[in-house]
């Protein structure tokens, strides 16, 4: 049986290993001390595991493979009506269940999102500001609702949303949030997203090597050599299921295609913090708070209560905040756990990469790639789709 190395223990890596375990002797390498990548959970006092982020997906059947694997492993899926509260410098601007208080303006904005926004999926040369200039949407709705909501779920800095082609924002909105009420209707895996990662690992024959960073990858006579500290191991094939920039840094002699594609994906660094005090979180609901005096300086902090939003069995509410690394919203004494992640950003250079994954893998010579970074939306489902496509 051929030996296969998988670098990266996120959802793409463990899913790929699960799918090909009958064909290969698999060793999975993960630099961190846990599996799951961005989908990690922290054990808090009392033994409960609280996710640093939550796998949520629209109520419609868009995340079919995530749901199928959850069903296969006997995980319970639950519906949730997640209220979103939008604030600017701690002032409430909009609530998803009650609007902004400007009834007629809200009706006009919602009507356009439900019936007119679809036409913008071909607007490659226009931006969000053009909707305001054309009197399609109110400036307040764009600044305080659409832009922060898109920034959160597309993992884009607030100011950068206004620089994206309108076709990108409209395409995402119409796929995941249309009609307007679906921005509050989701499903989630009961008990936390770590359970899906755990089930993949428990149901896969593979050697898992945590705390094991691969420093160099070299092609050698149709096989692959991995440099691990002072040791070297040889495999018949290798799958990179990690960030493209990390893969490029490991490659000893990358091909022209690898150099071109792996170095062209932009990332955004986010910190996830668990804490006990609500800070800017209102009523335990998902609260998107924008801080800054102008668009360029604005940064976002998104906070939710895990017991309120996801029914977690906790003796007291524990909040999760997502924020920029240098914009810490939580007092050090209140931090229960903290992780910093790099996430892909929706930019023109990254779209080109998502269209060329097959080309990258056909130029592989025993090295292959999968992961949400190589997919258009970069969601958890995309990572699973990528692994399934590579596994065949």
CSV table of C-alpha atoms in Angstrom, one decimal:
chain,number,residue,atom,x,y,z
A,1,UNK,CA,0.0,0.0,0.0
A,2,UNK,CA,1.4,3.4,-0.9
A,3,UNK,CA,2.2,5.9,1.8
A,4,UNK,CA,0.4,9.2,1.8
A,5,UNK,CA,1.3,12.3,3.8
A,6,UNK,CA,-1.3,14.9,4.6
A,7,UNK,CA,-0.1,18.2,5.9
A,8,UNK,CA,-2.8,20.1,7.8
A,9,UNK,CA,-5.3,18.8,10.3
A,10,UNK,CA,-8.2,21.1,9.5
A,11,UNK,CA,-11.5,19.9,8.1
A,12,UNK,CA,-10.1,19.4,4.6
A,13,UNK,CA,-7.2,17.3,5.8
A,14,UNK,CA,-9.2,15.0,8.0
A,15,UNK,CA,-12.0,14.7,5.5
A,16,UNK,CA,-9.5,13.8,2.7
A,17,UNK,CA,-7.8,11.2,4.9
A,18,UNK,CA,-11.2,9.7,5.8
A,19,UNK,CA,-12.2,9.4,2.1
A,20,UNK,CA,-9.0,7.7,0.9
A,21,UNK,CA,-8.1,5.5,3.9
A,22,UNK,CA,-8.8,2.3,2.0
A,23,UNK,CA,-6.2,3.2,-0.7
A,24,UNK,CA,-3.3,4.5,1.3
A,25,UNK,CA,-1.3,4.2,4.5
A,26,UNK,CA,-1.9,7.7,5.8
A,27,UNK,CA,0.2,9.9,8.1
A,28,UNK,CA,-1.3,13.3,9.0
A,29,UNK,CA,1.0,16.1,10.1
A,30,UNK,CA,-0.4,19.0,12.2
A,31,UNK,CA,1.9,21.8,13.5
A,32,UNK,CA,-0.6,22.7,16.3
A,33,UNK,CA,-1.5,20.6,19.3
A,34,UNK,CA,-5.0,20.0,18.1
A,35,UNK,CA,-7.0,19.0,15.1
A,36,UNK,CA,-9.5,21.2,13.5
A,37,UNK,CA,-7.6,24.3,12.2
A,38,UNK,CA,-10.0,27.2,12.5
A,39,UNK,CA,-12.7,24.9,13.8
A,40,UNK,CA,-11.2,24.4,17.3
A,41,UNK,CA,-12.8,24.3,20.7
A,42,UNK,CA,-11.5,25.0,24.2
A,43,UNK,CA,-12.4,23.1,27.3
A,44,UNK,CA,-13.6,25.4,30.0
A,45,UNK,CA,-14.2,24.9,33.7
A,46,UNK,CA,-16.8,22.2,34.2
A,47,UNK,CA,-15.6,20.2,31.2
A,48,UNK,CA,-17.6,21.8,28.5
A,49,UNK,CA,-15.9,22.5,25.1
A,50,UNK,CA,-16.7,25.9,23.7
A,51,UNK,CA,-16.0,26.6,20.0
A,52,UNK,CA,-13.8,29.5,19.0
A,53,UNK,CA,-16.0,29.7,16.0
A,54,UNK,CA,-19.2,27.9,15.0
A,55,UNK,CA,-20.1,26.0,11.9
A,56,UNK,CA,-23.4,27.6,10.8
A,57,UNK,CA,-25.1,27.3,7.5
A,58,UNK,CA,-28.2,28.6,6.0
A,59,UNK,CA,-31.4,26.8,6.5
A,60,UNK,CA,-31.7,26.0,2.8
A,61,UNK,CA,-29.7,23.0,1.4
A,62,UNK,CA,-26.5,24.7,0.6
A,63,UNK,CA,-24.1,22.9,2.9
A,64,UNK,CA,-25.2,19.4,1.8
A,65,UNK,CA,-21.9,17.6,2.4
A,66,UNK,CA,-21.5,19.1,5.9
A,67,UNK,CA,-25.0,17.9,6.7
A,68,UNK,CA,-24.4,14.5,5.1
A,69,UNK,CA,-21.3,13.8,7.2
A,70,UNK,CA,-23.0,15.1,10.3
A,71,UNK,CA,-25.8,12.6,9.7
A,72,UNK,CA,-23.3,9.8,8.8
A,73,UNK,CA,-21.6,10.3,12.2
A,74,UNK,CA,-24.8,10.6,14.1
A,75,UNK,CA,-24.4,14.2,15.0
A,76,UNK,CA,-27.5,16.2,15.7
A,77,UNK,CA,-28.2,19.3,13.6
A,78,UNK,CA,-30.4,22.1,15.1
A,79,UNK,CA,-32.1,25.1,13.6
A,80,UNK,CA,-31.4,28.5,15.0
A,81,UNK,CA,-32.9,31.9,14.5
A,82,UNK,CA,-29.9,34.1,15.2
A,83,UNK,CA,-30.6,37.7,15.7
A,84,UNK,CA,-27.9,40.1,14.4
A,85,UNK,CA,-27.5,43.5,16.1
A,86,UNK,CA,-25.5,46.2,14.3
A,87,UNK,CA,-23.8,48.9,16.3
A,88,UNK,CA,-21.5,51.8,15.6
A,89,UNK,CA,-19.3,52.9,18.5
A,90,UNK,CA,-21.7,51.0,20.8
A,91,UNK,CA,-24.8,52.8,19.4
A,92,UNK,CA,-27.4,50.4,18.0
A,93,UNK,CA,-28.1,51.1,14.4
A,94,UNK,CA,-30.1,48.1,13.3
A,95,UNK,CA,-31.6,44.9,14.7
A,96,UNK,CA,-32.4,42.1,12.3
A,97,UNK,CA,-35.7,41.5,14.0
A,98,UNK,CA,-36.9,45.1,14.4
A,99,UNK,CA,-35.1,47.1,11.7
A,100,UNK,CA,-33.6,50.6,12.3
A,101,UNK,CA,-36.8,52.4,13.4
A,102,UNK,CA,-37.1,54.1,10.0
A,103,UNK,CA,-40.0,52.0,8.7
A,104,UNK,CA,-40.4,53.3,5.1
A,105,UNK,CA,-36.6,53.3,4.5
A,106,UNK,CA,-36.3,49.8,5.9
A,107,UNK,CA,-39.1,48.6,3.6
A,108,UNK,CA,-37.3,50.1,0.6
A,109,UNK,CA,-33.9,48.6,1.5
A,110,UNK,CA,-35.3,45.1,2.1
A,111,UNK,CA,-37.4,45.2,-1.1
A,112,UNK,CA,-34.3,46.0,-3.1
A,113,UNK,CA,-32.3,43.2,-1.5
A,114,UNK,CA,-35.0,40.7,-2.2
A,115,UNK,CA,-35.9,41.7,-5.7
A,116,UNK,CA,-33.3,44.0,-7.2
A,117,UNK,CA,-29.9,42.8,-5.9
A,118,UNK,CA,-29.9,39.7,-8.1
A,119,UNK,CA,-29.3,41.9,-11.1
A,120,UNK,CA,-26.0,43.1,-9.6
A,121,UNK,CA,-24.3,39.7,-9.9
A,122,UNK,CA,-22.9,40.8,-13.3
A,123,UNK,CA,-21.8,44.3,-12.1
A,124,UNK,CA,-18.1,43.7,-12.2
A,125,UNK,CA,-17.1,47.3,-12.5
A,126,UNK,CA,-19.4,48.8,-9.8
A,127,UNK,CA,-19.1,48.8,-6.0
A,128,UNK,CA,-21.3,49.1,-3.0
A,129,UNK,CA,-21.1,52.9,-3.0
A,130,UNK,CA,-22.8,52.9,-6.4
A,131,UNK,CA,-26.0,51.5,-4.9
A,132,UNK,CA,-26.2,54.5,-2.6
A,133,UNK,CA,-25.4,57.0,-5.5
A,134,UNK,CA,-28.0,55.3,-7.6
A,135,UNK,CA,-30.6,55.5,-4.8
A,136,UNK,CA,-30.9,51.8,-4.7
A,137,UNK,CA,-30.0,51.4,-1.0
A,138,UNK,CA,-29.8,54.0,1.8
A,139,UNK,CA,-26.3,54.9,2.9
A,140,UNK,CA,-27.2,54.0,6.5
A,141,UNK,CA,-28.2,50.5,5.4
A,142,UNK,CA,-25.0,49.9,3.4
A,143,UNK,CA,-22.7,51.3,6.1
A,144,UNK,CA,-24.3,49.8,9.1
A,145,UNK,CA,-25.9,46.5,7.9
A,146,UNK,CA,-24.8,45.2,4.5
A,147,UNK,CA,-21.1,46.1,4.7
A,148,UNK,CA,-20.5,44.7,8.2
A,149,UNK,CA,-22.6,41.6,7.6
A,150,UNK,CA,-20.7,40.9,4.4
A,151,UNK,CA,-17.4,41.7,6.1
A,152,UNK,CA,-18.1,39.2,8.9
A,153,UNK,CA,-19.1,36.3,6.7
A,154,UNK,CA,-16.7,36.9,3.8
A,155,UNK,CA,-13.8,37.5,6.3
A,156,UNK,CA,-12.9,40.8,4.8
A,157,UNK,CA,-11.8,44.0,6.7
A,158,UNK,CA,-14.7,46.5,6.8
A,159,UNK,CA,-13.1,49.1,4.6
A,160,UNK,CA,-12.2,46.4,2.0
A,161,UNK,CA,-15.8,45.5,1.4
A,162,UNK,CA,-16.3,48.8,-0.3
A,163,UNK,CA,-13.5,48.0,-2.8
A,164,UNK,CA,-14.9,44.6,-3.9
A,165,UNK,CA,-16.7,44.4,-7.2
A,166,UNK,CA,-20.4,44.6,-6.6
A,167,UNK,CA,-20.8,41.3,-8.4
A,168,UNK,CA,-18.9,39.5,-5.6
A,169,UNK,CA,-21.0,40.9,-2.8
A,170,UNK,CA,-24.3,40.4,-4.7
A,171,UNK,CA,-23.3,36.9,-5.7
A,172,UNK,CA,-22.6,35.9,-2.1
A,173,UNK,CA,-25.7,37.6,-0.8
A,174,UNK,CA,-28.1,36.0,-3.3
A,175,UNK,CA,-26.6,32.6,-2.7
A,176,UNK,CA,-26.5,32.6,1.1
A,177,UNK,CA,-28.8,35.3,2.4
A,178,UNK,CA,-31.6,35.7,-0.1
A,179,UNK,CA,-34.4,36.3,0.8
A,180,UNK,CA,-33.5,38.9,3.4
A,181,UNK,CA,-35.0,36.9,6.4
A,182,UNK,CA,-32.4,34.1,5.8
A,183,UNK,CA,-29.7,36.4,7.3
A,184,UNK,CA,-31.1,35.2,10.6
A,185,UNK,CA,-32.0,31.6,9.8
A,186,UNK,CA,-29.3,29.0,10.2
A,187,UNK,CA,-28.5,25.4,11.3
A,188,UNK,CA,-25.7,24.3,13.4
A,189,UNK,CA,-24.1,21.1,14.8
A,190,UNK,CA,-25.4,20.6,18.3
A,191,UNK,CA,-22.7,20.7,20.9
A,192,UNK,CA,-20.0,22.4,18.8
A,193,UNK,CA,-18.2,22.1,15.6
A,194,UNK,CA,-15.3,20.1,17.1
A,195,UNK,CA,-17.6,17.0,17.0
A,196,UNK,CA,-17.4,16.8,13.2
A,197,UNK,CA,-13.6,17.0,13.3
A,198,UNK,CA,-13.5,14.4,16.1
A,199,UNK,CA,-15.7,12.0,14.2
A,200,UNK,CA,-13.6,12.2,11.1
A,201,UNK,CA,-10.5,11.4,13.1
A,202,UNK,CA,-12.2,8.6,15.1
A,203,UNK,CA,-13.4,6.9,11.9
A,204,UNK,CA,-10.2,7.1,9.9
A,205,UNK,CA,-7.3,4.7,9.9
A,206,UNK,CA,-4.3,7.1,10.0
A,207,UNK,CA,-1.3,8.1,12.1
A,208,UNK,CA,-1.9,11.5,13.6
A,209,UNK,CA,1.2,13.5,14.5
A,210,UNK,CA,0.4,16.7,16.4
A,211,UNK,CA,3.0,19.3,17.3
A,212,UNK,CA,4.9,18.3,14.2
A,213,UNK,CA,5.9,21.0,11.8
A,214,UNK,CA,7.2,20.1,8.4
A,215,UNK,CA,10.0,22.4,7.5
A,216,UNK,CA,10.7,21.4,3.9
A,217,UNK,CA,9.1,19.3,1.1
A,218,UNK,CA,11.1,18.1,-1.8
A,219,UNK,CA,10.3,16.0,-4.9
A,220,UNK,CA,12.6,13.0,-5.3
A,221,UNK,CA,12.4,10.3,-8.0
A,222,UNK,CA,8.6,10.4,-8.2
A,223,UNK,CA,8.2,10.5,-4.5
A,224,UNK,CA,8.2,13.2,-1.8
A,225,UNK,CA,10.7,13.9,1.0
A,226,UNK,CA,9.5,15.6,4.2
A,227,UNK,CA,12.0,17.3,6.4
A,228,UNK,CA,11.0,17.2,10.1
A,229,UNK,CA,13.4,18.9,12.5
A,230,UNK,CA,16.5,16.6,12.1
A,231,UNK,CA,14.6,13.8,10.6
A,232,UNK,CA,13.5,13.0,7.0
A,233,UNK,CA,10.6,10.8,5.8
A,234,UNK,CA,9.7,9.6,2.3
A,235,UNK,CA,6.2,9.2,1.0
A,236,UNK,CA,4.7,8.1,-2.3
A,237,UNK,CA,2.3,11.1,-2.4
A,238,UNK,CA,1.6,14.2,-0.4
A,239,UNK,CA,-1.5,16.4,0.0
A,240,UNK,CA,-1.2,19.9,1.2
A,241,UNK,CA,-4.4,20.7,3.2
A,242,UNK,CA,-3.0,23.9,4.7
A,243,UNK,CA,-2.7,27.5,3.8
A,244,UNK,CA,-1.3,28.1,0.3
A,245,UNK,CA,1.4,30.5,1.6
A,246,UNK,CA,2.5,27.9,4.2
A,247,UNK,CA,2.7,25.2,1.4
A,248,UNK,CA,4.8,27.5,-0.8
A,249,UNK,CA,7.2,28.2,2.1
A,250,UNK,CA,7.7,24.5,2.6
A,251,UNK,CA,8.3,23.6,-1.0
A,252,UNK,CA,12.0,23.2,-1.8
A,253,UNK,CA,11.6,23.8,-5.6
A,254,UNK,CA,8.1,24.9,-6.4
A,255,UNK,CA,6.9,24.7,-10.0
A,256,UNK,CA,6.1,27.8,-11.9
A,257,UNK,CA,2.4,27.1,-11.4
A,258,UNK,CA,2.8,26.7,-7.7
A,259,UNK,CA,4.8,29.9,-7.4
A,260,UNK,CA,2.1,31.8,-9.4
A,261,UNK,CA,-1.0,30.4,-7.6
A,262,UNK,CA,0.1,29.7,-4.0
A,263,UNK,CA,1.6,33.1,-3.6
A,264,UNK,CA,-1.5,34.9,-4.8
A,265,UNK,CA,-4.0,34.3,-2.0
A,266,UNK,CA,-4.5,37.2,0.4
A,267,UNK,CA,-5.2,36.6,4.0
A,268,UNK,CA,-6.8,38.4,6.9
A,269,UNK,CA,-5.7,37.8,10.5
A,270,UNK,CA,-8.4,37.4,13.1
A,271,UNK,CA,-8.3,36.7,16.8
A,272,UNK,CA,-11.0,34.7,18.5
A,273,UNK,CA,-11.4,35.3,22.3
A,274,UNK,CA,-13.5,33.5,24.8
A,275,UNK,CA,-14.6,35.6,27.8
A,276,UNK,CA,-17.3,35.8,30.6
A,277,UNK,CA,-18.3,39.5,30.4
A,278,UNK,CA,-20.5,40.6,27.5
A,279,UNK,CA,-18.7,43.9,26.7
A,280,UNK,CA,-20.4,45.1,23.6
A,281,UNK,CA,-22.6,42.1,23.1
A,282,UNK,CA,-26.3,42.9,23.5
A,283,UNK,CA,-28.7,40.3,24.9
A,284,UNK,CA,-26.3,37.5,24.0
A,285,UNK,CA,-27.2,37.9,20.3
A,286,UNK,CA,-24.7,38.2,17.5
A,287,UNK,CA,-23.5,41.8,17.9
A,288,UNK,CA,-21.5,43.4,15.1
A,289,UNK,CA,-19.9,46.6,16.5
A,290,UNK,CA,-18.0,49.0,14.3
A,291,UNK,CA,-15.5,51.2,16.0
A,292,UNK,CA,-13.9,54.2,14.3
A,293,UNK,CA,-14.4,57.8,13.1
A,294,UNK,CA,-14.3,57.1,9.4
A,295,UNK,CA,-14.5,54.1,7.0
A,296,UNK,CA,-10.7,53.7,6.6
A,297,UNK,CA,-10.1,53.5,10.4
A,298,UNK,CA,-13.1,51.4,11.3
A,299,UNK,CA,-12.5,48.0,12.7
A,300,UNK,CA,-15.1,45.4,13.7
A,301,UNK,CA,-15.7,43.4,16.8
A,302,UNK,CA,-18.3,40.6,16.6
A,303,UNK,CA,-19.5,39.0,19.8
A,304,UNK,CA,-22.1,36.4,20.7
A,305,UNK,CA,-23.2,34.3,23.7
A,306,UNK,CA,-22.7,30.6,23.2
A,307,UNK,CA,-25.5,29.6,25.5
A,308,UNK,CA,-28.0,32.1,24.1
A,309,UNK,CA,-27.2,31.5,20.4
A,310,UNK,CA,-26.3,27.8,20.3
A,311,UNK,CA,-28.0,26.4,23.4
A,312,UNK,CA,-24.7,25.2,24.9
A,313,UNK,CA,-24.9,23.5,28.2
A,314,UNK,CA,-22.9,26.0,30.3
A,315,UNK,CA,-23.3,27.0,34.0
A,316,UNK,CA,-22.9,30.6,32.9
A,317,UNK,CA,-22.8,32.4,29.6
A,318,UNK,CA,-19.5,32.4,27.8
A,319,UNK,CA,-19.0,34.8,25.0
A,320,UNK,CA,-16.9,34.5,21.8
A,321,UNK,CA,-15.5,37.7,20.2
A,322,UNK,CA,-13.9,37.9,16.7
A,323,UNK,CA,-11.7,40.9,16.2
A,324,UNK,CA,-8.5,42.2,14.7
A,325,UNK,CA,-5.3,41.2,16.4
A,326,UNK,CA,-4.3,44.7,17.4
A,327,UNK,CA,-7.8,45.7,18.6
A,328,UNK,CA,-8.3,43.7,21.8
A,329,UNK,CA,-11.8,44.4,23.2
A,330,UNK,CA,-11.5,42.2,26.3
A,331,UNK,CA,-9.7,42.8,29.6
A,332,UNK,CA,-6.8,40.4,30.0
A,333,UNK,CA,-8.2,39.3,33.4
A,334,UNK,CA,-11.4,38.1,31.7
A,335,UNK,CA,-9.9,36.1,28.8
A,336,UNK,CA,-10.6,32.4,29.1
A,337,UNK,CA,-8.8,31.4,25.9
A,338,UNK,CA,-7.6,33.0,22.7
A,339,UNK,CA,-6.5,31.9,19.3
A,340,UNK,CA,-5.3,33.8,16.2
A,341,UNK,CA,-6.2,32.6,12.7
A,342,UNK,CA,-5.4,33.5,9.2
A,343,UNK,CA,-8.4,33.4,6.9
A,344,UNK,CA,-8.6,33.9,3.1
A,345,UNK,CA,-9.8,37.3,1.8
A,346,UNK,CA,-12.2,37.7,-1.2
A,347,UNK,CA,-9.9,39.6,-3.6
A,348,UNK,CA,-9.5,39.3,-7.3
A,349,UNK,CA,-6.2,37.4,-7.0
A,350,UNK,CA,-7.8,34.7,-4.9
A,351,UNK,CA,-10.7,34.2,-7.3
A,352,UNK,CA,-8.2,33.3,-10.0
A,353,UNK,CA,-6.7,30.7,-7.8
A,354,UNK,CA,-10.1,29.1,-7.1
A,355,UNK,CA,-10.6,28.6,-10.8
A,356,UNK,CA,-7.3,26.8,-11.3
A,357,UNK,CA,-7.0,24.2,-8.6
A,358,UNK,CA,-7.3,21.4,-11.2
A,359,UNK,CA,-4.4,22.9,-13.1
A,360,UNK,CA,-2.4,23.0,-9.9
A,361,UNK,CA,-3.1,19.4,-9.1
A,362,UNK,CA,-2.4,18.2,-12.7
A,363,UNK,CA,1.0,19.8,-12.5
A,364,UNK,CA,1.6,18.0,-9.2
A,365,UNK,CA,4.2,15.2,-9.7
A,366,UNK,CA,3.1,13.4,-6.5
A,367,UNK,CA,2.1,16.6,-4.6
A,368,UNK,CA,-1.6,17.6,-4.5
A,369,UNK,CA,-3.7,20.4,-2.9
A,370,UNK,CA,-7.1,20.8,-1.3
A,371,UNK,CA,-8.8,23.1,1.1
A,372,UNK,CA,-11.3,26.0,1.3
A,373,UNK,CA,-8.6,28.4,0.2
A,374,UNK,CA,-9.0,26.9,-3.3
A,375,UNK,CA,-12.7,27.5,-3.4
A,376,UNK,CA,-14.8,30.6,-4.2
A,377,UNK,CA,-16.4,31.2,-0.8
A,378,UNK,CA,-13.9,29.8,1.6
A,379,UNK,CA,-16.5,28.2,3.8
A,380,UNK,CA,-16.3,25.0,5.8
A,381,UNK,CA,-18.4,23.3,3.2
A,382,UNK,CA,-15.9,24.4,0.5
A,383,UNK,CA,-13.1,22.7,2.4
A,384,UNK,CA,-15.1,19.4,2.4
A,385,UNK,CA,-16.0,19.8,-1.3
A,386,UNK,CA,-12.4,20.3,-2.2
A,387,UNK,CA,-11.3,17.2,-0.3
A,388,UNK,CA,-14.1,15.2,-2.0
A,389,UNK,CA,-13.1,16.4,-5.4
A,390,UNK,CA,-9.5,15.4,-4.9
A,391,UNK,CA,-10.4,12.0,-3.5
A,392,UNK,CA,-12.6,11.4,-6.5
